[in-house]
mmCIF file of C-alpha atoms in Angstrom:
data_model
loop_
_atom_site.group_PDB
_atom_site.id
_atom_site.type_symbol
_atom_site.label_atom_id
_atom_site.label_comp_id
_atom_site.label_asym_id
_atom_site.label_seq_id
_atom_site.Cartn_x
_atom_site.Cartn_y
_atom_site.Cartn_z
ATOM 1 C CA UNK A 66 -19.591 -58.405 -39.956
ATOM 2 C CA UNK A 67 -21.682 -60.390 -42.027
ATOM 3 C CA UNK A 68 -25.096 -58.138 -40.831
ATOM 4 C CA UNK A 69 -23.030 -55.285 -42.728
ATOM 5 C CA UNK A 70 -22.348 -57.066 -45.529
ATOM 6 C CA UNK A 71 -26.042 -58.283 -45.715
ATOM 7 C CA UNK A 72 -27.137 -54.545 -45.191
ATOM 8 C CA UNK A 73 -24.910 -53.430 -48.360
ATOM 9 C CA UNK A 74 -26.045 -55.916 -50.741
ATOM 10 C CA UNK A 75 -29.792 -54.934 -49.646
ATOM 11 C CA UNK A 76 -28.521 -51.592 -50.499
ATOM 12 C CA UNK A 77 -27.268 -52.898 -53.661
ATOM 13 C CA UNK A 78 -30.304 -54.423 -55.066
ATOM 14 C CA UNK A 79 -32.259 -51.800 -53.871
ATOM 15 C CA UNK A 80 -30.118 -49.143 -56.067
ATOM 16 C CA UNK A 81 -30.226 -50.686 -58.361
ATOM 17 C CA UNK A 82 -34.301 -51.547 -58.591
ATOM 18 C CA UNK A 83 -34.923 -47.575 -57.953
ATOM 19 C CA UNK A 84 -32.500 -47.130 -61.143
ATOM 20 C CA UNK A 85 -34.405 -49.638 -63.202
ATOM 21 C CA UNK A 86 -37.811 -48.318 -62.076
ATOM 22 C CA UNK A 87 -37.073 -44.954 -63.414
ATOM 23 C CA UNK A 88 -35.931 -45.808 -66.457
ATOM 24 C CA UNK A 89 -39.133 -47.051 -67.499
ATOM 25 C CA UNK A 90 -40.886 -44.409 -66.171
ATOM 26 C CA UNK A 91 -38.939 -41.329 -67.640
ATOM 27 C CA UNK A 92 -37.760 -37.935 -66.771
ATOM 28 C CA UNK A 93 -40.917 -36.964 -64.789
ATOM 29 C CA UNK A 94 -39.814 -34.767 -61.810
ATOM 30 C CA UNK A 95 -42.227 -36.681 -59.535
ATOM 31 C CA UNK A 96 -40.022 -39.734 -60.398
ATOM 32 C CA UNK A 97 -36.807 -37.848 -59.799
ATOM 33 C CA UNK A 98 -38.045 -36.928 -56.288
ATOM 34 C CA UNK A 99 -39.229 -40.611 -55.317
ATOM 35 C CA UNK A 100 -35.752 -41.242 -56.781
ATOM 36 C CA UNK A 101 -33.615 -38.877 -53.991
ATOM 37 C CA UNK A 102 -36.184 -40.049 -51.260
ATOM 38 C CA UNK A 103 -35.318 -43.488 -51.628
ATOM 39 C CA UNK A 104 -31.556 -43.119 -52.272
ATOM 40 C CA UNK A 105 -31.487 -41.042 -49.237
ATOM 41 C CA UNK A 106 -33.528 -43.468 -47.366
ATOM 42 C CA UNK A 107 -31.125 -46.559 -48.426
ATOM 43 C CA UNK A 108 -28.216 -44.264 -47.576
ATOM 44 C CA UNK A 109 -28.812 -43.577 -44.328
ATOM 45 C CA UNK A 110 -29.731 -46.872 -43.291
ATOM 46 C CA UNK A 111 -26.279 -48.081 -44.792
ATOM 47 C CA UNK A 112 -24.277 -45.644 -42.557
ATOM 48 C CA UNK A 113 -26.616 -46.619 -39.285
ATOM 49 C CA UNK A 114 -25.856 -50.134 -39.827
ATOM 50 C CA UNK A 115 -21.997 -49.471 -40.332
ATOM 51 C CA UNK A 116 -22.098 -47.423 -36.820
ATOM 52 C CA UNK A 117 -23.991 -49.938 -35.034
ATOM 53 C CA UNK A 118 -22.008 -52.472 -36.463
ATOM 54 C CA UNK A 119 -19.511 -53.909 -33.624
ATOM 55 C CA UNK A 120 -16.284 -53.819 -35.479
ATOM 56 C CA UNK A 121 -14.294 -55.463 -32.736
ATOM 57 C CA UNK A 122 -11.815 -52.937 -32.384
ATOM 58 C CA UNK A 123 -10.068 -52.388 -28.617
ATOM 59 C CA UNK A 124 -8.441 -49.391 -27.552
ATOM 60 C CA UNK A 125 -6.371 -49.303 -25.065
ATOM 61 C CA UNK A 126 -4.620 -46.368 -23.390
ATOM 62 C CA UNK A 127 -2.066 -48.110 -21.625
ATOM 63 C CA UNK A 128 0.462 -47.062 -24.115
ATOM 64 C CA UNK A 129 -0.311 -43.843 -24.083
ATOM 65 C CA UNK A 130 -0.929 -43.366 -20.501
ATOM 66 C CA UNK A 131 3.423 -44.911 -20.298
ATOM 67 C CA UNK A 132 4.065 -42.421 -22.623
ATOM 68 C CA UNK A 133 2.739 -39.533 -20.598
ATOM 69 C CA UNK A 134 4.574 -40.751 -17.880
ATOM 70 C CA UNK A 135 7.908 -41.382 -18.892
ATOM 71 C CA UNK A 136 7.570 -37.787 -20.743
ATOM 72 C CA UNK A 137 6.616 -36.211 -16.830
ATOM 73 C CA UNK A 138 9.697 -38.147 -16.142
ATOM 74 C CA UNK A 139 11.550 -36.419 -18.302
ATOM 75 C CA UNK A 140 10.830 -33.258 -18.266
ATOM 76 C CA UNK A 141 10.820 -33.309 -14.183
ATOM 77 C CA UNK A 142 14.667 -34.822 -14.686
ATOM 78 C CA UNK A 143 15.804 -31.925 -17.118
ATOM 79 C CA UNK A 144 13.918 -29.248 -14.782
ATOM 80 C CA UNK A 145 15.905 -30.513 -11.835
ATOM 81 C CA UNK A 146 19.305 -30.603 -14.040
ATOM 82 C CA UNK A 147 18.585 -26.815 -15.295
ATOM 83 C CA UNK A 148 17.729 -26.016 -11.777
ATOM 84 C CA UNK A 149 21.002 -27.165 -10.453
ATOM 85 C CA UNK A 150 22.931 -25.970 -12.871
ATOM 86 C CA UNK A 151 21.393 -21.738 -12.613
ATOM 87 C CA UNK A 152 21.955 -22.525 -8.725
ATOM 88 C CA UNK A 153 25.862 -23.252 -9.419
ATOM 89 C CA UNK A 154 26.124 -20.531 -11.530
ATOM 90 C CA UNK A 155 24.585 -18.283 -8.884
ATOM 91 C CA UNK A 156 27.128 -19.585 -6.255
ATOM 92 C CA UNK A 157 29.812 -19.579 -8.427
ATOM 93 C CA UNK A 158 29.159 -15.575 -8.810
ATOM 94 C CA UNK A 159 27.975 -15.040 -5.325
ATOM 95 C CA UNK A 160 31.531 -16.460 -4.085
ATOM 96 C CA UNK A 161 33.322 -14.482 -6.787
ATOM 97 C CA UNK A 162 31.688 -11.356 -5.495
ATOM 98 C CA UNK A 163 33.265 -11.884 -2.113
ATOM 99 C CA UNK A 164 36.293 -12.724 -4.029
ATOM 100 C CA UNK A 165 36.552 -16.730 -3.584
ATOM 101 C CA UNK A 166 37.381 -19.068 -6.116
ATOM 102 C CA UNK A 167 36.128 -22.736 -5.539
ATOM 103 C CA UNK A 168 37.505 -25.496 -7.048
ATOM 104 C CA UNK A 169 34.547 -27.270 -7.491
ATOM 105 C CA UNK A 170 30.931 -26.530 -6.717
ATOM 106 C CA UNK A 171 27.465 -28.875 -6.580
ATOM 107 C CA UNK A 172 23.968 -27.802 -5.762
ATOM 108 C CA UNK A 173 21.669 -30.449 -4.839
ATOM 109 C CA UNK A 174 17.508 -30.033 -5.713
ATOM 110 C CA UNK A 175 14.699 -31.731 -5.224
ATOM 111 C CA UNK A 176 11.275 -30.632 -6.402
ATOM 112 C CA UNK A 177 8.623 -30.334 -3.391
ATOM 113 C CA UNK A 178 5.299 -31.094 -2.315
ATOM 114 C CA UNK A 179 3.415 -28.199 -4.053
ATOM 115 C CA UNK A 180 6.055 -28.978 -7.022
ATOM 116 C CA UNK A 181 7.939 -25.964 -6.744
ATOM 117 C CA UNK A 182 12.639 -26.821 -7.292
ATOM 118 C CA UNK A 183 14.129 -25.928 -3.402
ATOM 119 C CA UNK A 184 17.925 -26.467 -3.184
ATOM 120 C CA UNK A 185 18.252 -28.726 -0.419
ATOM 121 C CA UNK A 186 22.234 -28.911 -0.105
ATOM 122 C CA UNK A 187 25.135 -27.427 -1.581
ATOM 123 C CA UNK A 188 28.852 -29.045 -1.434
ATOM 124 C CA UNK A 189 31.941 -27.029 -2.370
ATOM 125 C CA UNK A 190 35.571 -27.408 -2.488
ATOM 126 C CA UNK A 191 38.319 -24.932 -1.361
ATOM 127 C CA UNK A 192 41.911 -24.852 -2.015
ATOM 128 C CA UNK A 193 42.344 -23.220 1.137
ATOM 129 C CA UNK A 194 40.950 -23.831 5.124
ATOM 130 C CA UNK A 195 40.323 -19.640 5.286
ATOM 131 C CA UNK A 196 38.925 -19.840 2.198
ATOM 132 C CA UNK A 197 36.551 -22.437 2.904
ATOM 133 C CA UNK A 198 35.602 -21.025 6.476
ATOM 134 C CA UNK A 199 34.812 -17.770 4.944
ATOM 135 C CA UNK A 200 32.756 -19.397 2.170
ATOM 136 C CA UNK A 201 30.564 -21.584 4.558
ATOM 137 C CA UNK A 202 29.674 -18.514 6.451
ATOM 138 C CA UNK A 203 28.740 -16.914 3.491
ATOM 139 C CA UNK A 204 26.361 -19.953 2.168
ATOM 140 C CA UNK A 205 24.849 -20.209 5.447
ATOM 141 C CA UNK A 206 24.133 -16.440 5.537
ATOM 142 C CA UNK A 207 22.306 -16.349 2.682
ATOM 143 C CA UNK A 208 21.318 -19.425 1.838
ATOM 144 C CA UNK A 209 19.698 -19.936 5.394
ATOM 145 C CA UNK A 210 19.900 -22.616 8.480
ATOM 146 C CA UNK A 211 17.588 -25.408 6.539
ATOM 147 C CA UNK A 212 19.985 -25.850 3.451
ATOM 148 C CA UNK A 213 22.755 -28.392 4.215
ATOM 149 C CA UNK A 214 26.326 -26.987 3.552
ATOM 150 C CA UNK A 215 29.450 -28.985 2.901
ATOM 151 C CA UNK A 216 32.782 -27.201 2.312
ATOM 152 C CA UNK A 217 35.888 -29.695 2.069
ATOM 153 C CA UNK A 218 39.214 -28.448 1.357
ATOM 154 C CA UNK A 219 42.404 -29.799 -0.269
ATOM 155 C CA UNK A 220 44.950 -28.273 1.530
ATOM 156 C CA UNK A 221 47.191 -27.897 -1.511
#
């Protein structure tokens, strides 16, 4: 810090030496010209010593590197939530359409390798035994062999 400040008061004096030199000397454009070669000169090595200056400053990217993740975090959590909630609603209709009504319904997701949602289990609940025999043959038909598929029932 103190080879900037050592650098600026150089600049300083120098100013202000160009300044006083071409006041005696008058309005001559030669002088004028000296004049913006030197102040360009001093400027320039002003702003190289100010970049090459080492300032001391540390940046770290830690914090923002935390805040990338927690925001991946985030956004994979409410993916997976809108995911399972689309995948209810689709059962929901899909066992209305075949005229069942279940009490309750919950889709489980997980996101895979290549990053892609896949349901990987559904659970549902039936008042009925018939009812819920008819509805696990109807999730396992279209939903396929790989999917796990719970149906309880209350027997109310």
């Amino acid at each position: 810090m103190s080879g900037v400040l050592a650098t600026v008061g150089a600049l300083c004096v120098l100013l202000v030496a160009v300044e006083a030199a071409a006041s005696l000397c008058g309005d001559s454009p030669m002088v004028g010209f000296v004049r913006g070669l030197v102040v360009t000169a001093a400027l320039l090595s002003g702003l190289l010593t100010l970049v090459s200056a080492g300032w001391g400053l540390e940046l770290s990217l830690a914090p923002a590197q935390d805040a990338g993740e927690e925001l991946v975090s985030y956004v994979e959590d409410r993916a997976l939530q809108a995911a399972q909630e689309e995948l209810t609603s689709y059962l929901k209709r899909l066992l209305a359409a075949a005229g069942l009504e279940a009490e309750k319904i919950q889709a489980a997701t997980d996101i895979g390798e290549d990053g892609s949602i896949v349901c990987t289990g559904v659970s549902a609940w039936f008042r009925y035994p018939s009812d819920g025999e008819r509805a696990w043959a109807l999730l396992r038909g279209v939903l396929g062999e790989e999917i796990r598929i719970e149906v309880m029932t209350d027997g109310a």
